[in-house]
Amino acid sequence: AGAAGSGAAPAPVPASAAPPRIPNQPSLRTNRSKKFVADQELAHMGAVLAHPAFVADPFATIQEHLRNTLLANKTAVGGGGQ
């Protein structure tokens, strides 16, 4: 049951509303911190592209990663059972 088709517009999000801060993650308020995060992400992507499982079958590797990640998130939230 969603708002689709109900004719009601979603509540506007205030411009000052920032997403929740993740612990141990740098703030993206300065160009220096943005560059730091970009450099980390590039290094991580390079490691992913060089991983033997990804090289052998990229789609299956991504699918397995998503399955594992979604399962871990579901368990962490407390919805691990049926």
XYZ file of N, CA, C and O in Angstrom:
328
model
N 0.849 -1.168 0.000
C 0.000 0.000 0.000
C 0.888 1.221 0.000
O 1.497 1.575 0.986
N 0.973 1.880 -1.136
C 1.827 3.049 -1.261
C 1.026 4.262 -1.626
O -0.196 4.228 -1.773
N 1.694 5.369 -1.824
C 1.045 6.607 -2.166
C 0.739 6.675 -3.653
O 0.062 7.574 -4.102
N 1.218 5.728 -4.434
C 0.983 5.734 -5.869
C -0.507 5.565 -6.133
O -1.135 4.640 -5.653
N -1.049 6.476 -6.888
C -2.451 6.392 -7.242
C -3.381 6.980 -6.204
O -4.566 7.082 -6.432
N -2.879 7.381 -5.051
C -3.748 7.920 -4.019
C -3.969 9.413 -4.212
O -4.826 9.992 -3.567
N -3.195 10.022 -5.092
C -3.359 11.439 -5.354
C -2.638 12.323 -4.350
O -2.548 13.518 -4.528
N -2.122 11.763 -3.279
C -1.420 12.539 -2.263
C 0.041 12.665 -2.640
O 0.685 11.687 -2.986
N 0.537 13.882 -2.588
C 1.945 14.114 -2.889
C 2.777 13.785 -1.661
O 2.327 13.990 -0.528
N 3.982 13.251 -1.861
C 4.837 12.969 -0.709
C 5.238 14.260 -0.009
O 5.296 15.317 -0.619
N 5.475 14.155 1.276
C 5.865 15.332 2.055
C 7.215 15.837 1.564
O 8.122 15.046 1.323
N 7.361 17.140 1.384
C 8.644 17.669 0.923
C 9.725 17.488 1.977
O 9.460 17.531 3.177
N 10.942 17.250 1.520
C 12.079 17.078 2.419
C 12.762 18.429 2.542
O 13.093 19.047 1.543
N 12.947 18.920 3.764
C 13.605 20.219 3.919
C 15.026 20.182 3.367
O 15.713 19.166 3.449
N 15.455 21.298 2.788
C 16.778 21.379 2.183
C 17.873 21.140 3.209
O 18.955 20.677 2.879
N 17.611 21.446 4.466
C 18.629 21.290 5.499
C 18.704 19.865 6.038
O 19.584 19.552 6.824
N 17.786 18.993 5.617
C 17.780 17.621 6.122
C 18.932 16.851 5.500
O 18.972 16.630 4.310
N 19.876 16.451 6.303
C 21.026 15.692 5.831
C 20.802 14.223 6.139
O 20.137 13.883 7.111
N 21.357 13.339 5.295
C 21.231 11.916 5.596
C 21.958 11.592 6.896
O 22.864 12.316 7.296
N 21.559 10.526 7.570
C 22.212 10.177 8.834
C 23.695 9.910 8.617
O 24.092 9.353 7.604
N 24.506 10.306 9.564
C 25.962 10.148 9.464
C 26.343 8.721 9.813
O 25.887 8.159 10.808
N 27.166 8.113 8.977
C 27.650 6.763 9.211
C 28.954 6.870 9.997
O 29.845 7.624 9.606
N 29.083 6.143 11.110
C 30.318 6.216 11.903
C 31.542 5.830 11.069
O 31.463 4.988 10.187
N 32.661 6.461 11.359
C 33.942 6.200 10.693
C 33.930 6.494 9.204
O 34.701 5.931 8.452
N 33.024 7.345 8.756
C 33.007 7.747 7.360
C 33.263 9.248 7.306
O 32.613 10.012 8.019
N 34.217 9.677 6.466
C 34.541 11.099 6.439
C 33.373 11.941 5.936
O 32.560 11.494 5.142
N 33.319 13.168 6.422
C 32.319 14.115 5.960
C 32.670 14.516 4.531
O 33.834 14.557 4.149
N 31.684 14.821 3.720
C 31.940 15.219 2.339
C 31.736 16.717 2.156
O 31.282 17.172 1.129
N 32.097 17.476 3.164
C 31.885 18.922 3.100
C 33.037 19.670 2.436
O 32.846 20.782 1.983
N 34.206 19.078 2.391
C 35.343 19.773 1.801
C 35.826 19.023 0.565
O 35.615 17.811 0.419
N 36.475 19.734 -0.327
C 37.016 19.096 -1.522
C 38.078 18.068 -1.160
O 38.198 17.039 -1.820
N 38.846 18.350 -0.100
C 39.882 17.417 0.327
C 39.271 16.089 0.761
O 39.764 15.012 0.405
N 38.184 16.138 1.526
C 37.546 14.905 1.970
C 36.861 14.190 0.806
O 36.847 12.963 0.745
N 36.322 14.944 -0.142
C 35.712 14.323 -1.323
C 36.766 13.585 -2.140
O 36.532 12.484 -2.629
N 37.939 14.202 -2.276
C 39.022 13.557 -3.015
C 39.493 12.298 -2.285
O 39.751 11.268 -2.907
N 39.588 12.375 -0.963
C 39.994 11.226 -0.162
C 39.039 10.051 -0.389
O 39.464 8.916 -0.623
N 37.747 10.313 -0.330
C 36.745 9.264 -0.529
C 36.823 8.727 -1.958
O 36.774 7.512 -2.176
N 36.974 9.611 -2.938
C 37.073 9.177 -4.329
C 38.291 8.280 -4.539
O 38.208 7.253 -5.226
N 39.418 8.645 -3.935
C 40.628 7.822 -4.044
C 40.417 6.446 -3.422
O 40.842 5.426 -3.979
N 39.742 6.400 -2.269
C 39.450 5.118 -1.617
C 38.543 4.257 -2.495
O 38.747 3.059 -2.640
N 37.535 4.875 -3.079
C 36.592 4.135 -3.918
C 37.265 3.616 -5.187
O 36.977 2.507 -5.639
N 38.170 4.412 -5.762
C 38.899 3.952 -6.944
C 39.786 2.752 -6.615
O 39.856 1.796 -7.395
N 40.448 2.801 -5.472
C 41.286 1.681 -5.059
C 40.434 0.432 -4.828
O 40.808 -0.682 -5.228
N 39.280 0.620 -4.208
C 38.383 -0.515 -3.948
C 37.875 -1.101 -5.264
O 37.827 -2.328 -5.441
N 37.509 -0.242 -6.216
C 37.020 -0.729 -7.509
C 38.111 -1.493 -8.247
O 37.840 -2.521 -8.876
N 39.348 -1.017 -8.144
C 40.461 -1.732 -8.758
C 40.627 -3.126 -8.167
O 40.878 -4.092 -8.893
N 40.463 -3.229 -6.847
C 40.557 -4.528 -6.185
C 39.421 -5.452 -6.630
O 39.629 -6.649 -6.844
N 38.235 -4.897 -6.804
C 37.095 -5.699 -7.275
C 37.364 -6.206 -8.690
O 37.181 -7.389 -8.990
N 37.811 -5.316 -9.567
C 38.047 -5.701 -10.962
C 39.154 -6.747 -11.095
O 39.149 -7.537 -12.042
N 40.104 -6.767 -10.168
C 41.212 -7.718 -10.218
C 40.908 -9.023 -9.481
O 41.672 -9.984 -9.609
N 39.808 -9.085 -8.743
C 39.493 -10.283 -7.949
C 39.226 -11.471 -8.887
O 38.493 -11.345 -9.872
N 39.819 -12.637 -8.593
C 39.663 -13.802 -9.480
C 38.204 -14.204 -9.732
O 37.849 -14.575 -10.854
N 37.351 -14.128 -8.719
C 35.941 -14.495 -8.910
C 35.254 -13.525 -9.864
O 34.460 -13.933 -10.721
N 35.581 -12.237 -9.751
C 34.977 -11.235 -10.631
C 35.488 -11.414 -12.053
O 34.721 -11.307 -13.009
N 36.780 -11.697 -12.193
C 37.361 -11.900 -13.524
C 36.718 -13.114 -14.195
O 36.394 -13.084 -15.384
N 36.501 -14.186 -13.433
C 35.937 -15.423 -13.985
C 34.480 -15.252 -14.402
O 34.082 -15.712 -15.478
N 33.663 -14.608 -13.582
C 32.235 -14.444 -13.881
C 31.699 -13.214 -13.153
O 31.201 -13.325 -12.018
N 31.797 -12.041 -13.790
C 31.400 -10.798 -13.111
C 29.946 -10.796 -12.633
O 29.674 -10.386 -11.513
N 29.032 -11.257 -13.463
C 27.619 -11.193 -13.098
C 27.290 -12.105 -11.912
O 26.567 -11.710 -11.002
N 27.828 -13.309 -11.924
C 27.583 -14.222 -10.804
C 28.200 -13.682 -9.520
O 27.622 -13.812 -8.437
N 29.357 -13.048 -9.633
C 30.020 -12.489 -8.452
C 29.209 -11.341 -7.870
O 29.032 -11.249 -6.649
N 28.701 -10.473 -8.720
C 27.867 -9.360 -8.247
C 26.590 -9.898 -7.619
O 26.157 -9.440 -6.557
N 25.988 -10.900 -8.252
C 24.762 -11.490 -7.723
C 25.007 -12.104 -6.342
O 24.219 -11.906 -5.414
N 26.128 -12.822 -6.186
C 26.449 -13.422 -4.894
C 26.692 -12.339 -3.840
O 26.233 -12.447 -2.702
N 27.394 -11.291 -4.224
C 27.650 -10.189 -3.288
C 26.341 -9.556 -2.825
O 26.151 -9.290 -1.641
N 25.435 -9.313 -3.763
C 24.148 -8.710 -3.391
C 23.352 -9.638 -2.479
O 22.757 -9.182 -1.497
N 23.342 -10.923 -2.787
C 22.638 -11.879 -1.937
C 23.203 -11.838 -0.513
O 22.469 -11.778 0.463
N 24.531 -11.892 -0.403
C 25.179 -11.887 0.914
C 24.938 -10.578 1.649
O 24.692 -10.562 2.856
N 25.020 -9.456 0.936
C 24.841 -8.144 1.551
C 23.399 -7.956 2.017
O 23.152 -7.504 3.133
N 22.447 -8.309 1.166
C 21.043 -8.149 1.532
C 20.678 -9.070 2.690
O 19.935 -8.674 3.585
N 21.214 -10.278 2.700
C 20.955 -11.204 3.794
C 21.539 -10.667 5.094
O 20.888 -10.687 6.133
N 22.754 -10.128 5.031
C 23.391 -9.572 6.224
C 22.604 -8.356 6.746
O 22.397 -8.223 7.946
N 22.147 -7.507 5.825
C 21.362 -6.334 6.248
C 20.024 -6.767 6.836
O 19.579 -6.207 7.831
N 19.399 -7.752 6.236
C 18.108 -8.235 6.736
C 18.264 -8.832 8.124
O 17.447 -8.590 9.018
N 19.342 -9.577 8.344
C 19.603 -10.180 9.646
C 19.923 -9.116 10.683
O 19.468 -9.184 11.823
N 20.702 -8.106 10.293
C 21.098 -7.044 11.221
C 19.891 -6.224 11.674
O 19.819 -5.773 12.821
N 18.915 -6.062 10.796
C 17.730 -5.283 11.131
C 16.775 -6.099 11.995
O 15.955 -5.546 12.707
N 16.906 -7.407 11.937
C 16.067 -8.260 12.775
C 14.986 -8.982 12.013
O 14.118 -9.590 12.593
N 15.033 -8.925 10.691
C 14.024 -9.601 9.896
C 14.557 -10.846 9.241
O 14.204 -11.158 8.128
N 15.436 -11.570 9.921
C 16.108 -12.733 9.335
C 15.230 -13.946 9.137
O 15.553 -14.817 8.358
N 14.091 -14.035 9.794
C 13.231 -15.222 9.656
C 12.080 -14.971 8.744
O 11.811 -13.876 8.308
N 11.374 -16.065 8.423
C 10.201 -15.898 7.558
C 8.935 -15.860 8.373
O 8.799 -16.341 9.419
